Every structure is written in structure tokens, then in C-alpha cells.
PDB file of C-alpha atoms in Angstrom:
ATOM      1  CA  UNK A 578     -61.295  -7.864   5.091  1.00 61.00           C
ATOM      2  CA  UNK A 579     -62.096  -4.294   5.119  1.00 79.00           C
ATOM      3  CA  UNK A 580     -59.759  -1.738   6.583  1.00 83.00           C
ATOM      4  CA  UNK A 581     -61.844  -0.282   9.112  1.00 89.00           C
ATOM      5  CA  UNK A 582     -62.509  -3.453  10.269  1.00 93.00           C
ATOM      6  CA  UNK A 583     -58.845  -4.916  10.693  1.00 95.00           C
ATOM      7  CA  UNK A 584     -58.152  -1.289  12.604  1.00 95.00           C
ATOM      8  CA  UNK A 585     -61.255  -2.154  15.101  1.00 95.00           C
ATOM      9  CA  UNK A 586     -59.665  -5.924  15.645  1.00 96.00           C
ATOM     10  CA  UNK A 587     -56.252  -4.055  16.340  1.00 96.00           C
ATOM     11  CA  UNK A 588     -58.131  -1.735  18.705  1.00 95.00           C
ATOM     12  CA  UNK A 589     -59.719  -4.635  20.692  1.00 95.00           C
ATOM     13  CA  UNK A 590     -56.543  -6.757  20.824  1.00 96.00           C
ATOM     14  CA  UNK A 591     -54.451  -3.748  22.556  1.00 96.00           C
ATOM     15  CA  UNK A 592     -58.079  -3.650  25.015  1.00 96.00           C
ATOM     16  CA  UNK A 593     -58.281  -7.181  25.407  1.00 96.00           C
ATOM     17  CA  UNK A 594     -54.269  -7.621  26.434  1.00 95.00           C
ATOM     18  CA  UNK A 595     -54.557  -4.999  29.039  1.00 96.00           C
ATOM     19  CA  UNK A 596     -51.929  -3.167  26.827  1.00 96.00           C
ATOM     20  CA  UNK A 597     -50.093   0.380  27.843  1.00 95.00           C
ATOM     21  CA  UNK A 598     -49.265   2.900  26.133  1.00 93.00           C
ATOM     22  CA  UNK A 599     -45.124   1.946  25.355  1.00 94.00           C
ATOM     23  CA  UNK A 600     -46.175  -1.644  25.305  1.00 96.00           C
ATOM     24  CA  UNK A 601     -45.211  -3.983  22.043  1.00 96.00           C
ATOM     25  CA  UNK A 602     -47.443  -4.824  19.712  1.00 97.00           C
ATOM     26  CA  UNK A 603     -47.417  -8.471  18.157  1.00 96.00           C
ATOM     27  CA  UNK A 604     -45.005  -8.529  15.093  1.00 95.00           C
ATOM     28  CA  UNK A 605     -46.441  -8.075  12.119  1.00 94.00           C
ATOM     29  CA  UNK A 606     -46.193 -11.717  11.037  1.00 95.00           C
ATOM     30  CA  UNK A 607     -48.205 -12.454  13.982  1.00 96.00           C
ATOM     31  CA  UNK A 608     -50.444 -10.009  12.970  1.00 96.00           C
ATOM     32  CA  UNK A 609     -50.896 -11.478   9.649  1.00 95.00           C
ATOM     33  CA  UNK A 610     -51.960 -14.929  11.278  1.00 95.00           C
ATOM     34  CA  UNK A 611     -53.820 -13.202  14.184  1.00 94.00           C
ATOM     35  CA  UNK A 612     -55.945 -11.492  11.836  1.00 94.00           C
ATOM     36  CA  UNK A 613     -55.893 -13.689   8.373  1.00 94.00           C
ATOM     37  CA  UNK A 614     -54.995 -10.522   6.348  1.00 95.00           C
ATOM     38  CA  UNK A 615     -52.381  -9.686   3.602  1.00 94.00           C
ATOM     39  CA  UNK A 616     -49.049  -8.117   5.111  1.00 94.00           C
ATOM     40  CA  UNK A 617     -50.144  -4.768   2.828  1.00 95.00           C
ATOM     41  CA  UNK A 618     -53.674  -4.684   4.680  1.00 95.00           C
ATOM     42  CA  UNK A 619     -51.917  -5.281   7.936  1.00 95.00           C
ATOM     43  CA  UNK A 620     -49.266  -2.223   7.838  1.00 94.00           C
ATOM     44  CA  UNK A 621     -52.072  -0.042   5.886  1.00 95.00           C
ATOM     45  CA  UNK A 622     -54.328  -0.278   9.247  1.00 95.00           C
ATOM     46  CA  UNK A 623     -51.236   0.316  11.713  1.00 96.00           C
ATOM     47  CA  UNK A 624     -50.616   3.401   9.723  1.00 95.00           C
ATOM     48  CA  UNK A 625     -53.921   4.550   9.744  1.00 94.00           C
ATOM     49  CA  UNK A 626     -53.817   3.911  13.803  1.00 94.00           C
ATOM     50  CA  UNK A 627     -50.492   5.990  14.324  1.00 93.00           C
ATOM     51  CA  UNK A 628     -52.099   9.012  12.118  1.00 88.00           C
ATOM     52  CA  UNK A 629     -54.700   8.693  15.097  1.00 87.00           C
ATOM     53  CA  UNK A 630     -51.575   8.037  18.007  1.00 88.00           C
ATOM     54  CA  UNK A 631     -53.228   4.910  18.820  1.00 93.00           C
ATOM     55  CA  UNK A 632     -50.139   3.023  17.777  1.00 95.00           C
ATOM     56  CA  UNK A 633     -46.770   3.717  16.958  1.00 95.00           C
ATOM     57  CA  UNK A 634     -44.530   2.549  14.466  1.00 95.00           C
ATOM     58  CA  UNK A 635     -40.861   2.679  15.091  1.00 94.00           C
ATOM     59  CA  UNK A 636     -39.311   1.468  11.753  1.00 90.00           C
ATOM     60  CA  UNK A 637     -36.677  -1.277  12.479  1.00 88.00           C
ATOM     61  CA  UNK A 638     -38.196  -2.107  15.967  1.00 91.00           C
ATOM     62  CA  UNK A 639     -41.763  -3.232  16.159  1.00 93.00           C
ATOM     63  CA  UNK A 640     -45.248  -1.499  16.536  1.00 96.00           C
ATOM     64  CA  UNK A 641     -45.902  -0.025  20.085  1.00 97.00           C
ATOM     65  CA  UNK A 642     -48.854   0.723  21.434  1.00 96.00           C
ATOM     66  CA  UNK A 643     -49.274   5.145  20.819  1.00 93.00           C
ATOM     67  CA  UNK A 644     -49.259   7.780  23.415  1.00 88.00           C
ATOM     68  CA  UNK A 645     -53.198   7.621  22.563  1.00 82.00           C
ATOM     69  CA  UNK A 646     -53.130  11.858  23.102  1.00 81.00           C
ATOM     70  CA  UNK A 647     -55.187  13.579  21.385  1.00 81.00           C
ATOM     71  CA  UNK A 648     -53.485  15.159  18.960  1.00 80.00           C
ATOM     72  CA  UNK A 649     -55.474  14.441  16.464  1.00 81.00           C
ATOM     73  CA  UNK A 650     -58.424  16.187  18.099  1.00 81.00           C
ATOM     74  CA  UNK A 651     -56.626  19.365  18.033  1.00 81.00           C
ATOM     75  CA  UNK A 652     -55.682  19.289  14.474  1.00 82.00           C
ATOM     76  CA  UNK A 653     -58.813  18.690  13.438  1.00 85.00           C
ATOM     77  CA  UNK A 654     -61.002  21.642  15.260  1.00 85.00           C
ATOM     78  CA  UNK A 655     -57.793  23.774  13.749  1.00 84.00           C
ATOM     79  CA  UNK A 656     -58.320  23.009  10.592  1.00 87.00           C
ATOM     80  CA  UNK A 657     -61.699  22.929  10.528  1.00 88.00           C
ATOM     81  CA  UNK A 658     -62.127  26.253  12.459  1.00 85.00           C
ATOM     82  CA  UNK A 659     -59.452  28.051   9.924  1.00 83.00           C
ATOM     83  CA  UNK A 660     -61.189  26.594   6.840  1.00 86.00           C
ATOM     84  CA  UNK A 661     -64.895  27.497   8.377  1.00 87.00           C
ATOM     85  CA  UNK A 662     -63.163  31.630   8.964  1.00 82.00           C
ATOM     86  CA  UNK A 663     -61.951  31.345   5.371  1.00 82.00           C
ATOM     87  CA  UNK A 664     -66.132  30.291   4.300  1.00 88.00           C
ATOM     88  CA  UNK A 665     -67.297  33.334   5.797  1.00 84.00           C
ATOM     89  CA  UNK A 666     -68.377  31.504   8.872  1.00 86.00           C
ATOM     90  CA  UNK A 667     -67.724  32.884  12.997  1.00 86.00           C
ATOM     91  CA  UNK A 668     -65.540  29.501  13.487  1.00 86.00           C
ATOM     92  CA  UNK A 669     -63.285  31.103  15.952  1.00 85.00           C
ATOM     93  CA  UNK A 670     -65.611  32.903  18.055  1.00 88.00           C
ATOM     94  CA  UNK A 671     -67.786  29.076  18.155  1.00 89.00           C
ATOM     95  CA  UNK A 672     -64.553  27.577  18.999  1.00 87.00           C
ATOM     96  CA  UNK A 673     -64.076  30.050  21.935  1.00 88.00           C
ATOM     97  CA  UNK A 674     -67.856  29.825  23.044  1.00 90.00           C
ATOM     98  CA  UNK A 675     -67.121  26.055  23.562  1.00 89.00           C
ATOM     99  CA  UNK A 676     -64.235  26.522  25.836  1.00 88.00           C
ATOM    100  CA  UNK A 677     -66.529  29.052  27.564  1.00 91.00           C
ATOM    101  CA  UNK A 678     -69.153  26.754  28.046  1.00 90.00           C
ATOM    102  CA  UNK A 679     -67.415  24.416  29.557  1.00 90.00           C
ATOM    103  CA  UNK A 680     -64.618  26.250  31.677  1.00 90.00           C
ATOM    104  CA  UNK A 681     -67.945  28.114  33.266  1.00 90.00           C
ATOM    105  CA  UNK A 682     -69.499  24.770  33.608  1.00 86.00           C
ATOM    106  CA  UNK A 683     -66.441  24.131  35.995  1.00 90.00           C
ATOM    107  CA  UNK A 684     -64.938  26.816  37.762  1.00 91.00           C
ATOM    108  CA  UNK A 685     -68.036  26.884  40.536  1.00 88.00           C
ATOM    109  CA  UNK A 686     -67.186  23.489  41.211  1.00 90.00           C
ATOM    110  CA  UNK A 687     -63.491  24.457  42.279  1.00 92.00           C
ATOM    111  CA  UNK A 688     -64.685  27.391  44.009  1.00 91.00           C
ATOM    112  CA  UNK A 689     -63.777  27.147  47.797  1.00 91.00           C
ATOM    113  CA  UNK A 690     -62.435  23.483  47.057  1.00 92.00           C
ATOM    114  CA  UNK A 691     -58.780  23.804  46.361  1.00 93.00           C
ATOM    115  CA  UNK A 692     -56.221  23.043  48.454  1.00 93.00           C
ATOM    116  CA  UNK A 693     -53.704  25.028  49.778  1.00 94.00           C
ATOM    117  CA  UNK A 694     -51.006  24.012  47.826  1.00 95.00           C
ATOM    118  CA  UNK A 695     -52.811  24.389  44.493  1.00 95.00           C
ATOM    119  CA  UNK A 696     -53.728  28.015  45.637  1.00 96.00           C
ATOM    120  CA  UNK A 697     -50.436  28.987  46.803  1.00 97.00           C
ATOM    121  CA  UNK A 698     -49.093  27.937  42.990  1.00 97.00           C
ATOM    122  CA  UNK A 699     -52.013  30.356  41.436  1.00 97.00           C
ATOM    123  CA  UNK A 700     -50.762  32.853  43.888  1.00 97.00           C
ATOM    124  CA  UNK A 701     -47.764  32.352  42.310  1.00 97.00           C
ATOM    125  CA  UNK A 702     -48.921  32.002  38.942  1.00 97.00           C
ATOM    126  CA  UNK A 703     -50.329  35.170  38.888  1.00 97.00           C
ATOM    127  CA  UNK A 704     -47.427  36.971  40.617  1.00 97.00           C
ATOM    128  CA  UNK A 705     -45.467  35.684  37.472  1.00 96.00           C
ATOM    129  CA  UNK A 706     -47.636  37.299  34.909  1.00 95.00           C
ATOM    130  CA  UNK A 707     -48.005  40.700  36.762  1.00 95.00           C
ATOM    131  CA  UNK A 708     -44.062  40.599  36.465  1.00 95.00           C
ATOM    132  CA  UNK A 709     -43.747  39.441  32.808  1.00 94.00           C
ATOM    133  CA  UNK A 710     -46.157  41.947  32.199  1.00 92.00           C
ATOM    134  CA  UNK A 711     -44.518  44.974  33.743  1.00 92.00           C
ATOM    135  CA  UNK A 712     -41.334  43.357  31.690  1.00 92.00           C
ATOM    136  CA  UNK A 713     -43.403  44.117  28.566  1.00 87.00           C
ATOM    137  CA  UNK A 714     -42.851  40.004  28.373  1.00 88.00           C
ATOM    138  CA  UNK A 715     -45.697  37.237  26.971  1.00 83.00           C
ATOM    139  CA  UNK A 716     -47.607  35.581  29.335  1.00 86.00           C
ATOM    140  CA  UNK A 717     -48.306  32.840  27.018  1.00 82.00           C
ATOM    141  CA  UNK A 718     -46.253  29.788  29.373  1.00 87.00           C
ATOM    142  CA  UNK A 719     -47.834  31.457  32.224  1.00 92.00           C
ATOM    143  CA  UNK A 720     -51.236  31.964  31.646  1.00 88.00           C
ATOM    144  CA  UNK A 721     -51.157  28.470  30.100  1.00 87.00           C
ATOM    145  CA  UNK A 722     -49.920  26.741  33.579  1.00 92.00           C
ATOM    146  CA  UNK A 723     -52.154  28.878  35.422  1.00 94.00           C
ATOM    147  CA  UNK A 724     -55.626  27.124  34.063  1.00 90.00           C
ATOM    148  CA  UNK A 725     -53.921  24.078  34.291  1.00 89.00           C
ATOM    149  CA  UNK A 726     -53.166  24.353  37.513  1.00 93.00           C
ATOM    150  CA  UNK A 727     -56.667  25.408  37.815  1.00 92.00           C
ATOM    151  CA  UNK A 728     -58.642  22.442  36.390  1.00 91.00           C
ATOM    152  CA  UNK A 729     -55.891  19.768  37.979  1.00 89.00           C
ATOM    153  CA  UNK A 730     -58.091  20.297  41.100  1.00 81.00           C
ATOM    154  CA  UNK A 731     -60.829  18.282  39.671  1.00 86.00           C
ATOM    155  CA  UNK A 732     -59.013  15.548  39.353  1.00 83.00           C
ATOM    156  CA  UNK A 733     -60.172  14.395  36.150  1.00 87.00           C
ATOM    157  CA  UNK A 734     -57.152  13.658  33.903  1.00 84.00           C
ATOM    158  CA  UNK A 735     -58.950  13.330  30.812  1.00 85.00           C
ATOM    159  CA  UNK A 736     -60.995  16.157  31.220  1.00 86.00           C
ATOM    160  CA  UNK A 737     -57.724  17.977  32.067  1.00 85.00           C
ATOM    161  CA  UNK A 738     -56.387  16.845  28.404  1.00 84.00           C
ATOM    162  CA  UNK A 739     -59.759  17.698  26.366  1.00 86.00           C
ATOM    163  CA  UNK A 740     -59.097  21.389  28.227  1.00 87.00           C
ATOM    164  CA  UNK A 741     -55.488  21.316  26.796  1.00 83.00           C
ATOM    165  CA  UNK A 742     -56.812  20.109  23.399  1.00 83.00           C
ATOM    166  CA  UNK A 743     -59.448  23.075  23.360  1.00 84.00           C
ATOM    167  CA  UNK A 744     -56.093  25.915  24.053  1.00 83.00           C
ATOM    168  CA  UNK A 745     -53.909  24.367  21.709  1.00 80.00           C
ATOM    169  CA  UNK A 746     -56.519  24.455  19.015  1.00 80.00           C
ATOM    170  CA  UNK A 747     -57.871  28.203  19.875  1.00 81.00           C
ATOM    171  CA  UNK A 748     -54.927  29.899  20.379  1.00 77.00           C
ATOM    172  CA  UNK A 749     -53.339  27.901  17.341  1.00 75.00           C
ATOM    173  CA  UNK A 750     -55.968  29.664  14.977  1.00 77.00           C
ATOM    174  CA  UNK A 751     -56.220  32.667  16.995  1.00 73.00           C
ATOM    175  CA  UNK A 752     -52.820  33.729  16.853  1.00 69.00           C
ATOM    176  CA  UNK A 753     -53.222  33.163  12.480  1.00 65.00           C
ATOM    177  CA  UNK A 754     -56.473  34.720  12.127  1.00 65.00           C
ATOM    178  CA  UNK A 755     -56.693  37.769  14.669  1.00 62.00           C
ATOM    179  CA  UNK A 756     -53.974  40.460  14.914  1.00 57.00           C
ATOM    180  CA  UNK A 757     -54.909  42.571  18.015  1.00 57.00           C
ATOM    181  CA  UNK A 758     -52.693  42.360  20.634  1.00 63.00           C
ATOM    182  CA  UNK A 759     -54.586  41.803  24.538  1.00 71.00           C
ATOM    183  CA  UNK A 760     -53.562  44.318  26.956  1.00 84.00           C
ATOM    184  CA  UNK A 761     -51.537  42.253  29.180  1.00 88.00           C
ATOM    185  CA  UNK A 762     -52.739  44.341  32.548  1.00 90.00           C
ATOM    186  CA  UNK A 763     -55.961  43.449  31.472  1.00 91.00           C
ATOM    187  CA  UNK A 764     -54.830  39.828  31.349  1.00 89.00           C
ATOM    188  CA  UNK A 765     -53.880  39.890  34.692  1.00 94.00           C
ATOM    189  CA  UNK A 766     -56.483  41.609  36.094  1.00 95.00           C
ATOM    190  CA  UNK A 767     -59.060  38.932  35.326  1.00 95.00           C
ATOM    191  CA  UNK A 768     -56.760  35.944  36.301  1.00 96.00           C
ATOM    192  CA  UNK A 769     -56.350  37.571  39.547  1.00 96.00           C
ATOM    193  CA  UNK A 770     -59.912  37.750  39.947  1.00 96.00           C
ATOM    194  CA  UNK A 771     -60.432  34.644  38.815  1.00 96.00           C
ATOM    195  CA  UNK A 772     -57.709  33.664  41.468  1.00 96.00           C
ATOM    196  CA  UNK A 773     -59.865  35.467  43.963  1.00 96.00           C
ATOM    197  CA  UNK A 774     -63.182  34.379  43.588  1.00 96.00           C
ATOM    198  CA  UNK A 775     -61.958  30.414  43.457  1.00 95.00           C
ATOM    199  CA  UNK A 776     -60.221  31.012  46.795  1.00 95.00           C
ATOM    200  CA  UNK A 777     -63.450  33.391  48.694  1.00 95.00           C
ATOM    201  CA  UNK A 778     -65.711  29.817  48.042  1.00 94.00           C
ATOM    202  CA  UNK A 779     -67.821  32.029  45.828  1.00 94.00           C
ATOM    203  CA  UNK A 780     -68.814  29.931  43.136  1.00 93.00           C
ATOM    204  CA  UNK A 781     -71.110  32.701  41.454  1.00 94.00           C
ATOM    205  CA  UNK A 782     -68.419  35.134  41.825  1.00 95.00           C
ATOM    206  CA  UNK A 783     -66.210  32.584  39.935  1.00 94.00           C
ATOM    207  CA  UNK A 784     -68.440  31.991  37.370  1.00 94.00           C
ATOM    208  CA  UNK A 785     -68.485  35.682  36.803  1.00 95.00           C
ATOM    209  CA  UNK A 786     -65.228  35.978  36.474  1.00 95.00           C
ATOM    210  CA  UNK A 787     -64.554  33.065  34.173  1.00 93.00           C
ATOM    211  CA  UNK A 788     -67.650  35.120  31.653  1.00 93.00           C
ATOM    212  CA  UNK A 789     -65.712  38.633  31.751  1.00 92.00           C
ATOM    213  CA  UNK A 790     -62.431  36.729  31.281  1.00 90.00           C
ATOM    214  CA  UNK A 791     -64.425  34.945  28.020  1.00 89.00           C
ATOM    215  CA  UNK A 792     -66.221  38.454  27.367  1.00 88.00           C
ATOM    216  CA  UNK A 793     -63.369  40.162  26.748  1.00 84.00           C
ATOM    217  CA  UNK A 794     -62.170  37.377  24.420  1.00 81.00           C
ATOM    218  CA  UNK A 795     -64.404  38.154  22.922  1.00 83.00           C
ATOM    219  CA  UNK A 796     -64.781  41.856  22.275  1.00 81.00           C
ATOM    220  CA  UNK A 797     -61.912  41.554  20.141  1.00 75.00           C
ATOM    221  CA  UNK A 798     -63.244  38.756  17.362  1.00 73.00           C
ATOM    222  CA  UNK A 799     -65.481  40.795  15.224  1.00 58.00           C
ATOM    223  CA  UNK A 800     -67.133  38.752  12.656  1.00 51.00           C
ATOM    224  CA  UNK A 801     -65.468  39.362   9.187  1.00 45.00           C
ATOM    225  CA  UNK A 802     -66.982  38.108   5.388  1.00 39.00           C
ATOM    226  CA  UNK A 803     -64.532  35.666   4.034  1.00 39.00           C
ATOM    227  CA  UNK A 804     -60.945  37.087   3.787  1.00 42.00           C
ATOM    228  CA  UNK A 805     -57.877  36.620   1.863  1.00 43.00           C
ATOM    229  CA  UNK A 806     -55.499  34.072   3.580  1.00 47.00           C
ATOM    230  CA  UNK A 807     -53.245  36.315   5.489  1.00 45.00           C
ATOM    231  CA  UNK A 808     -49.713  37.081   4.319  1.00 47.00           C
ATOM    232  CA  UNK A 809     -46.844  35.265   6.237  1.00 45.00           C
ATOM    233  CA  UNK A 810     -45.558  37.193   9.709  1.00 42.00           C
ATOM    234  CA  UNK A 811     -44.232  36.813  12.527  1.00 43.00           C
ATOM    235  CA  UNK A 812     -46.575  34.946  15.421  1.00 41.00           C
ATOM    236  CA  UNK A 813     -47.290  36.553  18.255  1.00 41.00           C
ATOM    237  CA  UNK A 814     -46.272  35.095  21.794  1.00 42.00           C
ATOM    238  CA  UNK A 815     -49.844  35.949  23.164  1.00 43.00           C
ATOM    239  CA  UNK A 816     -52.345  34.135  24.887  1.00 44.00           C
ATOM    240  CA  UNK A 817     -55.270  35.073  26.708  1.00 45.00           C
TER     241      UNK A 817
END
């Protein structure tokens, strides 16, 4: 039996069972006899499902059903957004016009819809930064929560984790390929704003703000011919 087809049999028995994410998987004799395969074939697909966190092997316990995150998503636009910057190509600057696209696609639908307690946390959020700022500090944790907190309003958990997937893999490349710091008051300015125009019900407004937040993202990734790998240093704590 092919491997790609003993990983889709795995795939439908954890659907089929109703199984969560913690949950044991059959042993791996019982996998054997569930599927009719060799014991080799059998642990070669249940590695290639952990390298994808749809299982997880715990060596001397059993085979548990993965966290199912999507980890792997993120390595992947990394990797291929480093090795597309390294072929000449604007990888980072497409990788940043997709989380533009769909952040703007968003933000009007918050706009005048949070609740009180989510806005009082921005409030917060951005109270935070404007002091780690002042503190010549990174605003990395902060801003981070802050869109977070943003998005959690729509309720949507799994577009909430392809949002986290998109950061991680931007500011992962962005912090390897780009060395020019953000001005942190700038920062602040346009998560205030952003804060501001979410809260006045102003969807347009928000929108706007969401584009000059992207904008100036964007200002600062000039489009280079294919450069030398950059020597080792230290990463920066930035985010934007």
C-alpha cells in the first residue's frame, strides 16, 4: 500500500472516531491489522503525520492524536519567502501584501462591533506600548497581543490561528532579511489610530488605518537583486 494512502486511512480513522487532539491512537499492532500494512509502512506514515502535527509520537507511550497547529504552515511560507529573497524575487513584501489583504478585509467588520471589554484591553494595549516605547523597550509581546486581541472579536478561532501563522512567518523572515529599525512612536501612533477608528464605528476610517499601518511596512522593504546570505547577528526584538 502506498504511503500517502496509509497516511489518508490514518487521517479518516482519527475523523471517523470523533478523536481529540491528546486522544490515543490505536497501538501500532492494531494498526498493522487495521490497515494490513508492514510495521515499517505503519511507523513511516505516523512520522510523516507528526512532521505535519497531525499526530504525535511519544516514544515508550503510544501515538496521540497532534496538536493539529499549524506549524507547519508557518515554516513553510518562511522558508519559501527567505529562499524566493535569496532568487532575486520581492517574497517579503508578497508575504506582507497577503497579511494586508486580509487584515483590511477584516478590520471594517470589527469596526463599531467590539465589546467593551475587548476595547478596554486595546486601551490598555496601547497604553503599554506608548510606555515601552518611552522606555526605549520592544513592543514586540505587545503589539503582538494587541491584533490578537483585535481579531478575537470575530470569533473565528481558526481564522484567529491562520492570522498568527501569517506574524510568525513575516516577522520570522523580516527580522533576518531587513535591518531598519521602525520608529517605535510611529508604531504607536498607528495602533492608536487603529484603536480609534475600530471604537468611532467607522469602518472606512478603520480600513484606512489598517493601509497606513501596512504602508508604512512597507516604505521600508525596498526591493533588492539577490544578496549574499547575511552574516550572523544579533535579532532584533522588533515588530511592527
Amino acid at each position: 500500500m502506498a504511503a500517502r494512502d496509509l497516511q489518508e486511512r490514518i487521517k479518516k480513522l482519527i475523523i471517523d472516531r470523533r478523536l481529540p487532539s491528546g486522544a490515543p491512537l490505536p497501538t501500532e499492532p492494531e494498526l498493522m491489522g487495521f490497515l494490513g500494512a508492514s510495521r515499517n509502512s505503519v511507523r513511516e506514515a505516523l512520522k510523516a503525520l507528526q512532521a505535519m502535527g497531525i499526530v504525535e509520537i511519544r516514544h515508550g507511550f503510544g501515538t496521540y492524536v497532534g496538536p493539529m497547529s499549524l506549524a507547519p504552515m508557518i515554516e513553510g511560507l518562511a522558508f519559501r519567502t527567505v529562499a524566493g529573497h535569496y532568487r532575486g524575487e520581492d517574497s517579503l513584501l508578497q508575504l506582507l501584501e497577503l497579511r494586508e489583504a486580509v487584515e483590511t478585509g477584516l478590520v471594517s467588520r470589527l469596526a463599531g462591533r467590539l465589546p467593551r471589554t475587548d476595547l478596554v484591553e486595546l486601551e490598555a494595549l496601547v497604553n503599554r506600548m506608548e510606555q515601552e516605547a518611552a522606555e526605549g523597550c520592544g513592543l514586540a509581546e505587545t503589539d503582538r497581543a494587541f491584533h490578537a486581541t483585535l481579531y478575537r472579536g470575530l470569533d473565528n478561532v481558526l481564522l484567529c490561528e491562520v492570522l498568527e501563522a501569517f506574524w510568525d512567518a513575516f516577522h520570522r523572515v523580516q527580522r533576518d532579511l531587513m535591518d531598519v529599525p521602525q520608529d517605535p512612536r510611529v508604531t504607536c501612533r498607528q495602533h492608536r489610530e487603529i484603536l480609534d477608528a475600530v471604537r468611532s464605528g467607522d469602518s472606512i476610517r478603520a480600513e484606512e488605518a489598517i493601509r497606513d499601518h501596512f504602508g508604512n511596512i512597507r516604505a521600508r522593504l525596498s526591493p533588492t537583486g539577490a544578496p549574499e546570505p547575511p552574516e550572523p547577528h544579533p535579532r532584533h526584538n522588533e515588530r511592527v
